[in-house]
Every structure is written in C-alpha cells, then in structure tokens.
Coordinates of C-alpha atoms in Angstrom, one line a residue:
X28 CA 65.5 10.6 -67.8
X29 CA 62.9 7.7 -68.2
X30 CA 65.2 5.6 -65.8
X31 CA 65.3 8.0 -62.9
X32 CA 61.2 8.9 -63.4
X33 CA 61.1 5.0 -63.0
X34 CA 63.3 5.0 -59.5
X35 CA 60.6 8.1 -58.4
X36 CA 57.7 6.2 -59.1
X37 CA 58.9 3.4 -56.9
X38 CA 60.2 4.9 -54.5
X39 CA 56.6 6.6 -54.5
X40 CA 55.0 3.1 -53.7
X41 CA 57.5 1.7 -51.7
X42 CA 56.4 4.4 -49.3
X43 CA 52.9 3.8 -50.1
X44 CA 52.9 0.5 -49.3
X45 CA 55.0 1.3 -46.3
X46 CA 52.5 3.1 -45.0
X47 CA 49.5 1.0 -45.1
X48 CA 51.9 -2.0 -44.3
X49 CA 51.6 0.1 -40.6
X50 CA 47.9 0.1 -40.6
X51 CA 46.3 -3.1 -38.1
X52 CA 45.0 -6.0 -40.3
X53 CA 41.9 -7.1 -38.9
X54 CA 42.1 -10.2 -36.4
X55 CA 41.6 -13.6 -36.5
X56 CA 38.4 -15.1 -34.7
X57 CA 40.6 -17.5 -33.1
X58 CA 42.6 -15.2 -30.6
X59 CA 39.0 -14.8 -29.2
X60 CA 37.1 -16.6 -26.3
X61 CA 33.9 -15.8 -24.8
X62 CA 32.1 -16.8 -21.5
X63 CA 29.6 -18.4 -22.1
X64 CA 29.0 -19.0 -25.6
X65 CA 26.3 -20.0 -26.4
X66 CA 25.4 -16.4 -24.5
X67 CA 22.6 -16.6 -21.4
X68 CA 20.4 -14.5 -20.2
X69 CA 19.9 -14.5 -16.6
X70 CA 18.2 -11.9 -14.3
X71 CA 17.2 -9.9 -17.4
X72 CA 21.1 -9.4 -18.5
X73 CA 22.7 -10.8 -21.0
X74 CA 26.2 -11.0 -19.8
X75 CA 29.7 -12.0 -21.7
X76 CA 33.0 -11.8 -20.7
X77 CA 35.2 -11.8 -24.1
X78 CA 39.4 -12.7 -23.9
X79 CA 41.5 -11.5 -27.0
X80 CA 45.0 -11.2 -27.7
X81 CA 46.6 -8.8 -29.7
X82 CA 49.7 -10.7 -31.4
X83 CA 53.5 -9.7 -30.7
X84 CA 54.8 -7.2 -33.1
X85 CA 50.9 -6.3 -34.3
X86 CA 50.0 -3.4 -32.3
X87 CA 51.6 0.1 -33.4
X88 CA 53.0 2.3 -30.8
X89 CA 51.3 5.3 -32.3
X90 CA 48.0 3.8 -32.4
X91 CA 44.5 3.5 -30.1
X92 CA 42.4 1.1 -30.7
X93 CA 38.7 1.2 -29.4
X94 CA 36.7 -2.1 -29.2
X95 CA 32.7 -2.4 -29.2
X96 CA 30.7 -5.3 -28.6
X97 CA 28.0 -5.1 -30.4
X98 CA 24.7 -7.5 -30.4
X99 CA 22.9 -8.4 -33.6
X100 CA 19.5 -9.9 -33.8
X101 CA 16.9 -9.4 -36.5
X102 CA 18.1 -6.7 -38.4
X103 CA 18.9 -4.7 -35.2
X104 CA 21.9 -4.3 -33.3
X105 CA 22.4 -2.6 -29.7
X106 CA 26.0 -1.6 -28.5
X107 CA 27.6 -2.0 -25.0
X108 CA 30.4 0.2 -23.6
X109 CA 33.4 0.1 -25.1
X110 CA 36.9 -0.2 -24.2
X111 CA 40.1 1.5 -25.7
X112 CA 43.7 -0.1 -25.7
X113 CA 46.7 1.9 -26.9
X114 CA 49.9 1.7 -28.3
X115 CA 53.3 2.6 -26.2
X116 CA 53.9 5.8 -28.1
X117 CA 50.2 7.0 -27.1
X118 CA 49.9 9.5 -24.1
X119 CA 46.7 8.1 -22.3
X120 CA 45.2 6.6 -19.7
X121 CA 44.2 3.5 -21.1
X122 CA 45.8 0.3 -21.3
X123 CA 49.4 0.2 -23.1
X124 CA 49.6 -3.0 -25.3
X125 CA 53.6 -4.0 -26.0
X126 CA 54.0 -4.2 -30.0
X127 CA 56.9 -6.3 -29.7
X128 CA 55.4 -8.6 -26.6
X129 CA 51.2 -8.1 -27.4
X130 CA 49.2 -8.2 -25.1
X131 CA 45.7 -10.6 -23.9
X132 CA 42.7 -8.4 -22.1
X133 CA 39.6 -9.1 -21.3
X134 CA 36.2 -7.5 -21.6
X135 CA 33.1 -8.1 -19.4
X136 CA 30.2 -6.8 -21.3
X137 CA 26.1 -6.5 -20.4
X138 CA 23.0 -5.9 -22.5
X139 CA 19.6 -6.0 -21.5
X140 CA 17.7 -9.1 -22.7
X141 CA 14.8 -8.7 -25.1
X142 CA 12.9 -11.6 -26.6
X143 CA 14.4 -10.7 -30.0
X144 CA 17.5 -11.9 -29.0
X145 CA 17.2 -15.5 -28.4
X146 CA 18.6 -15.6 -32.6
X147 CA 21.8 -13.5 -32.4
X148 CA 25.3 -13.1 -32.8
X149 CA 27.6 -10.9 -30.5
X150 CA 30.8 -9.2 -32.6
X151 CA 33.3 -7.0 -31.5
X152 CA 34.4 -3.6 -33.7
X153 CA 37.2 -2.2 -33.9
X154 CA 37.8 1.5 -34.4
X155 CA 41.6 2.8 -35.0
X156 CA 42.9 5.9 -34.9
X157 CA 46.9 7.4 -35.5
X158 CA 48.0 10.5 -36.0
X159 CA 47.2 10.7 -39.1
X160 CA 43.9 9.0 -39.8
X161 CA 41.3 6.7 -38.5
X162 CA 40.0 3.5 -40.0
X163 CA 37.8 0.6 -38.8
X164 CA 38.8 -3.3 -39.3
X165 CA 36.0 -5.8 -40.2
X166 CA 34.7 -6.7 -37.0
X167 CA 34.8 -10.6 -35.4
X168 CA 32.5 -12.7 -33.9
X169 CA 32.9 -14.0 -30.9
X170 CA 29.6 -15.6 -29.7
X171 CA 26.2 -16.9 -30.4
X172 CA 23.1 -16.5 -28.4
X173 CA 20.9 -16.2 -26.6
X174 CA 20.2 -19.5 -24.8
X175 CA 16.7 -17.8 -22.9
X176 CA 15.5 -20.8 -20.7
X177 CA 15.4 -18.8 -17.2
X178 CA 12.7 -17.0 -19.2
X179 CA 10.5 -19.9 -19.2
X180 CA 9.9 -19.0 -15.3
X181 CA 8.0 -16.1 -16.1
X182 CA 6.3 -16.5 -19.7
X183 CA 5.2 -19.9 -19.3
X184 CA 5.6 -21.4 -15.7
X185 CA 4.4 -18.1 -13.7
X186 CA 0.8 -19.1 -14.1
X187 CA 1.4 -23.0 -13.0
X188 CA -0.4 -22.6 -9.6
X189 CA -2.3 -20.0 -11.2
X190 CA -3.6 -16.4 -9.8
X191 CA -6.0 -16.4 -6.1
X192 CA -9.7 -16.2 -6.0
X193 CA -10.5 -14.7 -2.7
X194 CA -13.1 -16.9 -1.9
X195 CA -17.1 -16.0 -1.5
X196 CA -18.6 -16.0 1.9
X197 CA -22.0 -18.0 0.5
X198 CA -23.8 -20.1 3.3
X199 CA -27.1 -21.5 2.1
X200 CA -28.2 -21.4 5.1
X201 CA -27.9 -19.0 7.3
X202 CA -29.2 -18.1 10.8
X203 CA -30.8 -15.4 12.3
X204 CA -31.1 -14.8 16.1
X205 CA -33.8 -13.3 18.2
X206 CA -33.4 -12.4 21.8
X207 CA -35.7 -11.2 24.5
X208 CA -35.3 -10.9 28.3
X209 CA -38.1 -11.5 31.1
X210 CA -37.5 -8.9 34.3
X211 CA -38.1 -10.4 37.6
X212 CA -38.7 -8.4 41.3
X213 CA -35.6 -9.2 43.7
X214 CA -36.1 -12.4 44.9
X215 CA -39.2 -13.4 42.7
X216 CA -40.2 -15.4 39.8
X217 CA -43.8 -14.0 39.3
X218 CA -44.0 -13.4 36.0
X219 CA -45.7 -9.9 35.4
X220 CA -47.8 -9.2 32.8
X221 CA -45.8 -6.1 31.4
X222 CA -42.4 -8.3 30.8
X223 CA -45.0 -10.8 29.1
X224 CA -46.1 -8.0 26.8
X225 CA -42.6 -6.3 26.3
X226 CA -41.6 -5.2 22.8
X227 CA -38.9 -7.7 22.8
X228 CA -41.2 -10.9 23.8
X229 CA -43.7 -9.2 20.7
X230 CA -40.7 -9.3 18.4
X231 CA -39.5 -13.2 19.0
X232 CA -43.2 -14.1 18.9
X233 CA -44.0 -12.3 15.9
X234 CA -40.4 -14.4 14.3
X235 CA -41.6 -17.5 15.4
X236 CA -44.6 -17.0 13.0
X237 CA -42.8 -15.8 10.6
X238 CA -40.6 -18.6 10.2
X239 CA -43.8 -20.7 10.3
X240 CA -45.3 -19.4 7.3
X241 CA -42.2 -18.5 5.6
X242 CA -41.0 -21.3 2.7
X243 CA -37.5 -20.9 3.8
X244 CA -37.5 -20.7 7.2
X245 CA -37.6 -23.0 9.7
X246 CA -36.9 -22.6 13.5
X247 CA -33.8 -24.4 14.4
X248 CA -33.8 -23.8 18.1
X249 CA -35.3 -22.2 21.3
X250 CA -33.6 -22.2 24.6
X251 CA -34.6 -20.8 27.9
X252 CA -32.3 -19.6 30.5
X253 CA -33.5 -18.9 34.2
X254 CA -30.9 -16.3 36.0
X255 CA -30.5 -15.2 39.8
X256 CA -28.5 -11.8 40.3
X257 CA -25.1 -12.9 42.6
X258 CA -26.2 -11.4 45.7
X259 CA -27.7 -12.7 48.6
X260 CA -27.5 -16.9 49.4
X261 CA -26.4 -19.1 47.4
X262 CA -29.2 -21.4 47.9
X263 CA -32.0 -19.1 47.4
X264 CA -30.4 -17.8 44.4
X265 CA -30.1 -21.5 42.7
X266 CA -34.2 -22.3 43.9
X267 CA -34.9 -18.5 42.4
X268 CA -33.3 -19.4 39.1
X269 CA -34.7 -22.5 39.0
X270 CA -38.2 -21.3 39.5
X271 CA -37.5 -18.3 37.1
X272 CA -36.7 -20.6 34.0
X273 CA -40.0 -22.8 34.6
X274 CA -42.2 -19.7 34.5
X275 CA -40.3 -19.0 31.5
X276 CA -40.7 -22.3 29.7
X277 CA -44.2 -22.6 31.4
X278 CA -45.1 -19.1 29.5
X279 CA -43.5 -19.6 26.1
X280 CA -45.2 -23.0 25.4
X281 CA -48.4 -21.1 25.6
X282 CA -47.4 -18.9 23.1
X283 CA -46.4 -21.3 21.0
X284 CA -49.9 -23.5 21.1
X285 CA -50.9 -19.9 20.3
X286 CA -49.1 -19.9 17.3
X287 CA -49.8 -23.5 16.5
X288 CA -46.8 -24.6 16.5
X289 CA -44.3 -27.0 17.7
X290 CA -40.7 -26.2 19.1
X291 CA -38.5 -27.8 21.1
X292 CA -37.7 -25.8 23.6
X293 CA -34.0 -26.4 25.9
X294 CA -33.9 -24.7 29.1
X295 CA -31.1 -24.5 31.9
X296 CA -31.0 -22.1 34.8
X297 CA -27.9 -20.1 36.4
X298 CA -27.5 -19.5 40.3
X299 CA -25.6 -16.6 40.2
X300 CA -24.6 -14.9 37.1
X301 CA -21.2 -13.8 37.4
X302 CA -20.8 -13.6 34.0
X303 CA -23.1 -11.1 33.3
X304 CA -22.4 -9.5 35.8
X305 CA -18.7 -8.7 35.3
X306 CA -19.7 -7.7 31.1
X307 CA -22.5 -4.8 32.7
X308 CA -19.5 -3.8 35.0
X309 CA -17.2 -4.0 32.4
X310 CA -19.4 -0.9 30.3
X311 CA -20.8 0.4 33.7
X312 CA -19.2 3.5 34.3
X313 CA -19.4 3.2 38.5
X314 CA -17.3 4.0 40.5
X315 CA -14.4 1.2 41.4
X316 CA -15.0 -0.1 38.7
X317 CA -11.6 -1.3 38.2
X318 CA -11.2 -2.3 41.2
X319 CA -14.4 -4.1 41.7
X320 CA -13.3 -6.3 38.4
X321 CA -10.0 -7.3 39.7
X322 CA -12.1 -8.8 43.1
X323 CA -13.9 -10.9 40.4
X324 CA -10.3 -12.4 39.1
X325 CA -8.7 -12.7 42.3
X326 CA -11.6 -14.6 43.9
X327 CA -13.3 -17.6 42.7
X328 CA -15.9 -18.1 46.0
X329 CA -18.7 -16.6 45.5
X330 CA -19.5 -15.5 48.8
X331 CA -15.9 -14.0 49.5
X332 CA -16.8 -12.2 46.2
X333 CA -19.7 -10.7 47.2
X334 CA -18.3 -9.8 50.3
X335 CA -15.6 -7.7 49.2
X336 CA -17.9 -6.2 46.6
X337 CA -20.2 -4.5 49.5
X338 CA -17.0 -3.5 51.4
X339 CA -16.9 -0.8 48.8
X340 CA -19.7 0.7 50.1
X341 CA -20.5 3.8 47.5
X342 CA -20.1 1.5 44.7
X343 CA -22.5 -1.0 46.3
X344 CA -25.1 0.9 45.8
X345 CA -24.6 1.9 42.4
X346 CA -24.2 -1.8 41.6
X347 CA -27.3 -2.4 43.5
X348 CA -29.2 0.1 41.7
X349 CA -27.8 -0.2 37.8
X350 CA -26.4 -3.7 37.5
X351 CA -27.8 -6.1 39.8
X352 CA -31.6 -5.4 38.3
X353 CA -30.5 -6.2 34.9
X354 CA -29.0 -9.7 36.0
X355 CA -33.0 -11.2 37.8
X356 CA -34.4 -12.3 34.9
X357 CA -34.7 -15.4 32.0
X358 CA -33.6 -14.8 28.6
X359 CA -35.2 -16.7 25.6
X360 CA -33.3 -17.2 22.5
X361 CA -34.6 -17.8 19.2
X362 CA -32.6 -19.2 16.0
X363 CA -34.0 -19.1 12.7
X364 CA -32.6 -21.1 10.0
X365 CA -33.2 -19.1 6.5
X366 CA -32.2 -21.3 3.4
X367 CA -30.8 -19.2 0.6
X368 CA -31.5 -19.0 -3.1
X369 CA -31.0 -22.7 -4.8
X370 CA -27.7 -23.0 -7.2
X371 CA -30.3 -22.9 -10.1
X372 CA -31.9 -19.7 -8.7
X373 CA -28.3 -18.3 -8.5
X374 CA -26.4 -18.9 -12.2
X375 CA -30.0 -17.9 -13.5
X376 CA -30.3 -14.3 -11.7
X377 CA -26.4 -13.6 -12.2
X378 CA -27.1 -14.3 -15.9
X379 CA -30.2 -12.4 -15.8
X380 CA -30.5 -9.7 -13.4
X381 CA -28.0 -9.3 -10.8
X382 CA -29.5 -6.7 -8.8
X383 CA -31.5 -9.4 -7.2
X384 CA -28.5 -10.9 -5.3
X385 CA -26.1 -10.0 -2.8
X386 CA -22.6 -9.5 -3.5
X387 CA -21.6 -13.1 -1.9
X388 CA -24.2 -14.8 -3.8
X389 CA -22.8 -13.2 -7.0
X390 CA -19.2 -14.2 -6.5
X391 CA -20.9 -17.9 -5.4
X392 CA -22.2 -17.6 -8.5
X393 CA -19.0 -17.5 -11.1
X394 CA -18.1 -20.4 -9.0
X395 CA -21.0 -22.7 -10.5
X396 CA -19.1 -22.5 -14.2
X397 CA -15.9 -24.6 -15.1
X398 CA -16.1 -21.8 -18.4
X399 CA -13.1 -19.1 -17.6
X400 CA -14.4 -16.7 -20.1
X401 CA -18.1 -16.9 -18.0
X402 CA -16.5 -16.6 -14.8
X403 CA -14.6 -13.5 -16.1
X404 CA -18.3 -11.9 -17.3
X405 CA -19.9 -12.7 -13.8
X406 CA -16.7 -11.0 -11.9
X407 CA -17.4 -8.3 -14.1
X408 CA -20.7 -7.8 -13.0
X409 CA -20.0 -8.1 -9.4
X410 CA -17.2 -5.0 -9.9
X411 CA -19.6 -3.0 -11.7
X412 CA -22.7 -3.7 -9.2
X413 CA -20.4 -3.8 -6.1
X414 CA -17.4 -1.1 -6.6
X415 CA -16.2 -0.9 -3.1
X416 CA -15.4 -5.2 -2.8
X417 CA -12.2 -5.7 -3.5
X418 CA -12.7 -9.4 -4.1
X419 CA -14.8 -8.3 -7.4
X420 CA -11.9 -6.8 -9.0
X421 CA -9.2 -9.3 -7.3
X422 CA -10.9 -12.4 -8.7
X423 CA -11.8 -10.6 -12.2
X424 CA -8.3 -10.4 -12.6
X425 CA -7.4 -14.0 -11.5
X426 CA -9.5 -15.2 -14.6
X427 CA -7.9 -12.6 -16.9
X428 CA -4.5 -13.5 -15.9
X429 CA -5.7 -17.4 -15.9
X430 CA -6.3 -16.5 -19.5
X431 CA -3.5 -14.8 -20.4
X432 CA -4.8 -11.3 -20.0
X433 CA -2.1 -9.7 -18.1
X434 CA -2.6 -6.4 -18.7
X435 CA -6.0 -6.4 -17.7
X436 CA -5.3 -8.9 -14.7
X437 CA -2.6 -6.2 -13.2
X438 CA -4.9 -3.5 -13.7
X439 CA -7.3 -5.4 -12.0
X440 CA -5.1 -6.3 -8.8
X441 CA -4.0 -2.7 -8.9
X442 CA -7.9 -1.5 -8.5
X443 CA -8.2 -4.3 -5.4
X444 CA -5.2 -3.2 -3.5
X445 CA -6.7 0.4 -4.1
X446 CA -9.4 -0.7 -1.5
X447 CA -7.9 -3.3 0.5
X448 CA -4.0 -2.5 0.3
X449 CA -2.8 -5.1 3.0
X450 CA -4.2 -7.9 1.5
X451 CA -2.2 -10.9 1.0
X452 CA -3.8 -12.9 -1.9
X453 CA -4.1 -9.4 -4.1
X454 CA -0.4 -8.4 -3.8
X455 CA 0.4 -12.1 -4.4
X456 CA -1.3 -12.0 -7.4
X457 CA -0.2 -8.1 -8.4
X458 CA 3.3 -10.0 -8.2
X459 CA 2.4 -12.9 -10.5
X460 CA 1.5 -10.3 -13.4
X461 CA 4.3 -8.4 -12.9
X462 CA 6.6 -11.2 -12.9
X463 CA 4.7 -12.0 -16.1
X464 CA 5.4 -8.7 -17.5
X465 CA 9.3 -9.2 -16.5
X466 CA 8.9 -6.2 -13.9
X467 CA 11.0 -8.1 -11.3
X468 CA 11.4 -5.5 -9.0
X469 CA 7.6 -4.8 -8.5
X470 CA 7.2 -8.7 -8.2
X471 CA 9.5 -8.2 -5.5
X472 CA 8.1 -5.4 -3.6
X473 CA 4.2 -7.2 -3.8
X474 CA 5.3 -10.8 -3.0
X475 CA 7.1 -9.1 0.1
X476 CA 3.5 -8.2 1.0
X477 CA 2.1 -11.8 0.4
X478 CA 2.9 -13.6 3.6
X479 CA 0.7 -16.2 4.4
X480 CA -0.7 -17.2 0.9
X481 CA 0.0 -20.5 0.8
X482 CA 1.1 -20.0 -3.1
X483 CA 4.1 -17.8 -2.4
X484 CA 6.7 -20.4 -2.1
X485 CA 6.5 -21.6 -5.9
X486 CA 6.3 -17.8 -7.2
X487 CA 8.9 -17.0 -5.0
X488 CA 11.0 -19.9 -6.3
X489 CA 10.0 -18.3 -10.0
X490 CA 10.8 -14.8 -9.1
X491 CA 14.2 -15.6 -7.8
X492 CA 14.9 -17.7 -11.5
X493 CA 14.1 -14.4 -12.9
X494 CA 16.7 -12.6 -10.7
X495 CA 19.2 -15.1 -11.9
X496 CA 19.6 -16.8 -8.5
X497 CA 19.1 -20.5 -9.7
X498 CA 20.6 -21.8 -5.9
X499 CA 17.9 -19.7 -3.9
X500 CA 15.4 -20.8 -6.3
X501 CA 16.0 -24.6 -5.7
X502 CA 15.6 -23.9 -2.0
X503 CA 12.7 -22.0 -2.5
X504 CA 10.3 -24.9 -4.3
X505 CA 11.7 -27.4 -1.3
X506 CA 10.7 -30.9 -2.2
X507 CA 8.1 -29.0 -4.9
X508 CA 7.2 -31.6 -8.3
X509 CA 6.5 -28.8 -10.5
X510 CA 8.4 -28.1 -14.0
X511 CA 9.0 -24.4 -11.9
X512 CA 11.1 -26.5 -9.5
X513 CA 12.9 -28.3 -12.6
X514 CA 13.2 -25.3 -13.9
X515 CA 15.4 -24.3 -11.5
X516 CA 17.4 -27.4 -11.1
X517 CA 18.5 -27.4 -14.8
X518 CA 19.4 -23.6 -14.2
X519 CA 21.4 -24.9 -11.1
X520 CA 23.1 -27.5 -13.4
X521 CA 21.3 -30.2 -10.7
X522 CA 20.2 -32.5 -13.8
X523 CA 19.9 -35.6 -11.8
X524 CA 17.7 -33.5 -9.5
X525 CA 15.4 -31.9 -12.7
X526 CA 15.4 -35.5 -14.3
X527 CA 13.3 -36.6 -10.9
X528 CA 11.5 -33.8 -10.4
X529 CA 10.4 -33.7 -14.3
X530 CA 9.1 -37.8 -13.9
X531 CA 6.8 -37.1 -10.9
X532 CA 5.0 -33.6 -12.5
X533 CA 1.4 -34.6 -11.1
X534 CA 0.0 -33.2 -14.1
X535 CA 2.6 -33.3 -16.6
X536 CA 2.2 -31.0 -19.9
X537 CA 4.3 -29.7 -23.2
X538 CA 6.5 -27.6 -20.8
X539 CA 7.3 -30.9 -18.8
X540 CA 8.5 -32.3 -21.9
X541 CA 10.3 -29.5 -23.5
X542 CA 12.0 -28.8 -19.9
X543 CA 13.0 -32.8 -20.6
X544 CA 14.6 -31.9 -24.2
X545 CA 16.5 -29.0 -22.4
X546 CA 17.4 -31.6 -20.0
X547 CA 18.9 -34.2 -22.6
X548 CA 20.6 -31.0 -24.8
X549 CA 22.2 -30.7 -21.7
X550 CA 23.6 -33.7 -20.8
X551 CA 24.3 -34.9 -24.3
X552 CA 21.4 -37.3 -24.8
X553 CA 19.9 -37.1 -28.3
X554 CA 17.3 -39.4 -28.3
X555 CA 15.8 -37.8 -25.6
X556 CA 15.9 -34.7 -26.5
X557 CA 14.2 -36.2 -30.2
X558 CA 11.7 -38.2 -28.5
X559 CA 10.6 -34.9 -25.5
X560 CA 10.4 -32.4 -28.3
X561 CA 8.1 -34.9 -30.3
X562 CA 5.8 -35.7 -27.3
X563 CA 5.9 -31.6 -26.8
X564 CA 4.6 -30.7 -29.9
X565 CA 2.1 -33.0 -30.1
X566 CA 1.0 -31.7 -27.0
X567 CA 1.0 -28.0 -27.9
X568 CA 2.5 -27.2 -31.3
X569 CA 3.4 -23.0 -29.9

C-alpha cells in the first residue's frame, strides 16, 4: 500500500513538473539588440527599433506572447504599443513563431521625449497567456538613454542671436516745414498787397520769430521759388519768373530786417511749371483729363504741348480758369530745425514721469541702459502709456525672453501681433519662444511669417534640429560660426566640420565648450572631452 501511494505521489509531480517545464522561461538579454543604444531623442521622439529572437524549440505552439516596451525614468515609467507573437497551434492573426525553428522579429517603438528622460532605461515585458493560464516573465533590458543633445537647440542655443527690438524712430532733431504761396496777375510780377498780407505769408512770418526766440529752434533754411504758368511764350514766361522770384526775395528780406533777423535765403525761378501743372490736373476733375495727361507724356516740347492742350477746346478753358491761376505765383519755404529733449532729459522723465514724452522718445529711452531688467521696466511703461504700439509690447518681450522669461515674452509677442499681425520681427520672435517652449509646430507656422528679418536663418537652422532634420539644419546656418551651426554638425555626424566651426565661435562661451566635450565623446578623444567639460564649468557651473 505505502509502495503504490509512493508511485501516486510521483507520478503527481512528474506531471507537475511537466507542466510548468511548458511554461516560457524568461529570456536572455543577449538575444536582444536595439537601435540606437544609447537611445536619442530627435524631433521630440524618442525612437528604438529593438531585434529579438525567440530560440528553436522555446516557443509553445499553444501559446501568445505579448511584448511591451516600456521606458523608465525617475520612478515613472510610460508604455509604447505593443506587439503580440504566437505560437503555431494559436488561431490568430498575429505573427506565428516556429517552436522547433524560433523565430527573430523586430519592433520599432516611439515615445514622446520629456526632460526626465535623459536618465533611463528602456525594457521590454512580456505577458503570456495558454489555455489554461497567463503569467508574465521578468522583463529585459534592452537599452539605455536618452542621449538629448538636439535639445540643446532650443533650451540653450535658441536665444544665441537673441529676440528683435523693433527699433525707435528718435531724431533729435527734427524739422518742421512752413509753406506759403504769393499770387501773381497773368503776366505780372507786381506784388499786391493782399498776397503780402495772406494768412499763409502771416503764418511763416509768425514761425520765423518763433524759431528766433525759441531755445531749440533754429531756422535751417529759406528758399524762394519764382513760377510762370506754361502758357503763352517761352521767353516771357522765363523773364516773368525771373522777375516774380526777385519781388519775392526783394519782399521777404524786409520782413526779415523786420524781425531782426538773419537768414539766408536760396532762390531759383521756373519758366514754365509743368510739374505743377500736371499734379493740379492730376486731382482736377476737368474734363479730358486723361487725355490731357497722356499729351504731357507723349510730348516733351513745350510748345507742341501747349498746342495740343488748347486743341481741346472745352477743357481749355477749364484749365484756363482752375489750373493755370494756381501755377503764376512764388512759393517760399521755410524749414525749422527743432532739437529734442537731451539724453539726460530723456532716462530722467522715463524714470520719473513719462507722460512728458512721446512714445518714440520713451522706447529711445530703454535704449540709454545696458541693465536688461531696466529696459524691461521702461518697455513696461511705454505698453501701459501707449497700448495701441505694437513695438511696446514686441520689445517688452524681447527683454523678457533675453532673460529667460518665456512665458511672459510669448505672451508679449502674442499681444504685438494682436495689433500689427503681418509683422516680421514680432512673429520672428513669437517663433523663438515657442521653439523655446518645444512647440515646434507654432515655431513653424510664425517663422513662415518672418521673411526678411535678417535673424531667421540661424532660428531656422535651430528649428529644423528640433524637427530632427540635422542635414537641412547644416544648410540652413551656411557658413554660420555659431555653436547653433555646430550643433547641427555634430547632429549630422560632420565632426571635422563642428570641430572648425566650434574654434572660430566669435564669442565663445560654456556651451562652446560643452558642444567641444560632446565633440571628443564622440570621436573617442578623452582628454578633450576632460579638459572642454573643465573649461565649461568654470565658465558656468549649471
């Protein structure tokens, strides 16, 4: 009796052992490869493609087995699709693996990059089911990661020509103009005494002695111009004009000895003013008109002009009742030098009380600090004081993105483009910060509306390292000595290319010299990767 309990009991684990003799064992890291390992993010993805092989006589026809790659990174993990294999005795769709021959596949898998990542390790699970049960194997490695230099184009190297300040429109001096026009009879050059008296010759008068007791103004010029109207001879026309500009110049000096004052006053004369003639025709609204103006281009002599001009009988007569009056006459023309608030005047007033200058003296002003942080406070004036000028909140932004305020900065850009939505410089700078922020298709759609800034070429170069097209990149920054342009030649594996480009930086910095460490882990030279993460440090420690 004892003897045949004996045979039951192991007959009992013979089958036992049978049965989990038929369950997978879990794999060995070796029949694994992945591409590339070290993993890389590029364009925002992190991608793998992962080789196994399942070994010949491993894989039970009655089973399915359902891999997962799965990324782990500071206590997190995020899983990719998954992919099922099965065994010949499964009815399914997926692939069959041969448990006498095994069987190699391959997996191409994608996560989205994070930061978090750059310290991670990418494993594969395993999930197994039969008819009977389902069980999991301890899951494999297959890969490090993630190597994240492409991201060095956007958190480090997007600000390296640094956001556009639309600039002011300050003169310090500025002119103002002051016309006034004498009337003559047909074919005289009396001057009367009601064109001496006319409300504009009492308005240039009254600015010349203005400027002459004003501090900061100062007349810069007077010029006198003696006109004939383009009928009749040329030869009394010429003598006309002549004689009307020296009753002109005759009559202004004495109103300037009036004023006590000296000017120098230019003077000229015109025969026949075509000129003005063809602009009064041009807003006449005579009849012929258009016809009338295409005798003036077809003809150059001015009697053959005139000639076909009273051909046209009914027009003639308007011309010789609204246009040709307006042309007998001198014109005087006054500019006025006005010389603006000093620098000191400026910085003081913007710090003080800013409703005391204009808008282009105010943005003038945040150019007399080197102090970001001051310029940002003055910008923020102007965008309070002036709401509706784009350049306030355009260039408020440039200092907050210069300073690493991105957020505010696109914010800022966002509000400009608001008012002044074709402008180049604004969308160029909308697509810095959202390059910055790793929103690569909005960088996209604002650099598209950024032709012409003269900075687009090197953020284009950035943008298309962010996109993971390292090729298009290099062509983008040309000839460009920037550690964006090395950037991209490491990413291109051009390392001869990034070594030069990394030696003649103008200004070279800690990212010059980390992008020179990259450069030597690359091309398996230690001491200068030792020596360029030294020197980066020392340079800035983050």
């Amino acid at each position: 009796m004892r003897k045949q309990l004996f045979f039951i009991v192991s007959m009992l684990l013979v089958l036992v052992l049978s049965s989990c003799n038929k369950d997978l064992k879990t794999l060995d890291p070796s029949l694994f490869t992945c591409t590339p390992n070290p993993l890389e993010v590029k364009g925002g993805k992190v991608d793998a493609t992962i080789t196994g092989t399942f070994t010949v006589k491993y894989f039970a026809k009655n089973a399915t087995v359902t891999v997962t790659p799965v990324l782990t990174f500071n206590g997190k993990e995020v899983k990719a699709a998954a992919s099922t294999f099965q065994g010949e005795k499964v009815v399914g769709n997926n692939k069959t693996i041969s448990y006498k021959a095994g069987g190699s596949y391959t997996i191409k898998t994608s996560f989205d990059y994070n930061p978090e990542m750059i310290k991670s390790e990418l494993w594969l699970d395993f999930s197994v089911s039969t008819k009977k049960k389902t069980y999991t194997l301890q899951r494999v490695k297959v890969a490090d990661g993630v190597i994240a230099t492409s991201q060095l184009a956007a958190t480090s190297f997007g600000a390296e020509n640094g956001a556009v300040i639309i600039p002011d429109k300050f003169q310090r001096v500025i002119q103002e103009m002051q016309e006034a026009d004498i009337k003559f009879l047909i074919q005289q050059s009396e001057l009367r005494k009601s064109e001496a008296k006319s409300e504009d010759i009492v308005a240039l008068t009254k600015k010349i002695k203005e400027a002459k007791e004003t501090q900061n103004k100062q007349v810069a010029g007077l010029e006198v111009a003696g006109y004939a109207s383009p009928d009749g001879a040329v030869e009394l026309n010429t003598n006309l004009a002549e004689k009307r500009q020296k009753v002109t110049n005759e009559f202004i000096n004495k109103e300037l000895k009036k004023l006590k004052t000296s000017v120098k006053v230019d003077s000229k004369f015109t025969a026949e003013d075509w000129d003005g003639f063809q602009k009064l025709m041009e807003s006449s609204n005579i009849q012929d008109k258009q016809v009338i103006l295409r005798v003036l281009s077809m003809y150059s002599d001015p009697e053959q002009r005139e000639n076909e001009i009273k051909n046209l009988s009914v027009a003639f007569k308007s011309i010789a009742d609204e246009i040709l009056p307006q042309l007998r006459r001198s014109r005087l023309k006054l500019t006025v030098d006005v010389t603006g608030k000093s620098d000191e005047e400026i910085a003081k007033l913007a710090k003080e009380d800013v409703s005391k200058l204009s808008v282009e003296e105010l943005l003038y002003a945040a150019t007399l600090t080197e102090d970001a942080n001051k310029k940002a406070d003055i910008y923020q004036k102007a965008v309070t004081a002036f709401p509706t000028d784009m350049r306030a909140f355009n260039n408020l932004g440039a200092i907050q993105y210069e300073l690493g305020k991105v957020d505010a900065a696109a914010d800022n850009f966002a509000k400009a483009l608001a008012i002044d939505a074709k402008n180049a410089d604004a969308n160029y700078n909308a697509g810095l910060a959202a390059l910055a922020k790793a929103d690569i298709a909005k960088a996209e759609v604002a650099f598209g509306k950024a032709a012409g800034t003269k900075e687009l070429g090197e953020s284009m170069g950035n943008l298309y390292i962010a996109q993971g097209q390292y090729e298009r990149a290099v062509n983008s920054f040309g000839d460009s000595k920037t550690n964006s342009a090395a950037l991209a030649q490491i990413l291109a594996k051009d390392y001869n290319k990034a070594k030069n480009t990394l030696a003649n930086v103008e200004r070279p910095d800690a990212y010059t010299d980390y992008l020179m460490a990259v450069l030597g882990a690359r091309t398996n030279n230690s001491s200068m990767v030792t020596s360029s993460l030294k020197s980066a440090v020392a340079k800035d420690s983050s």
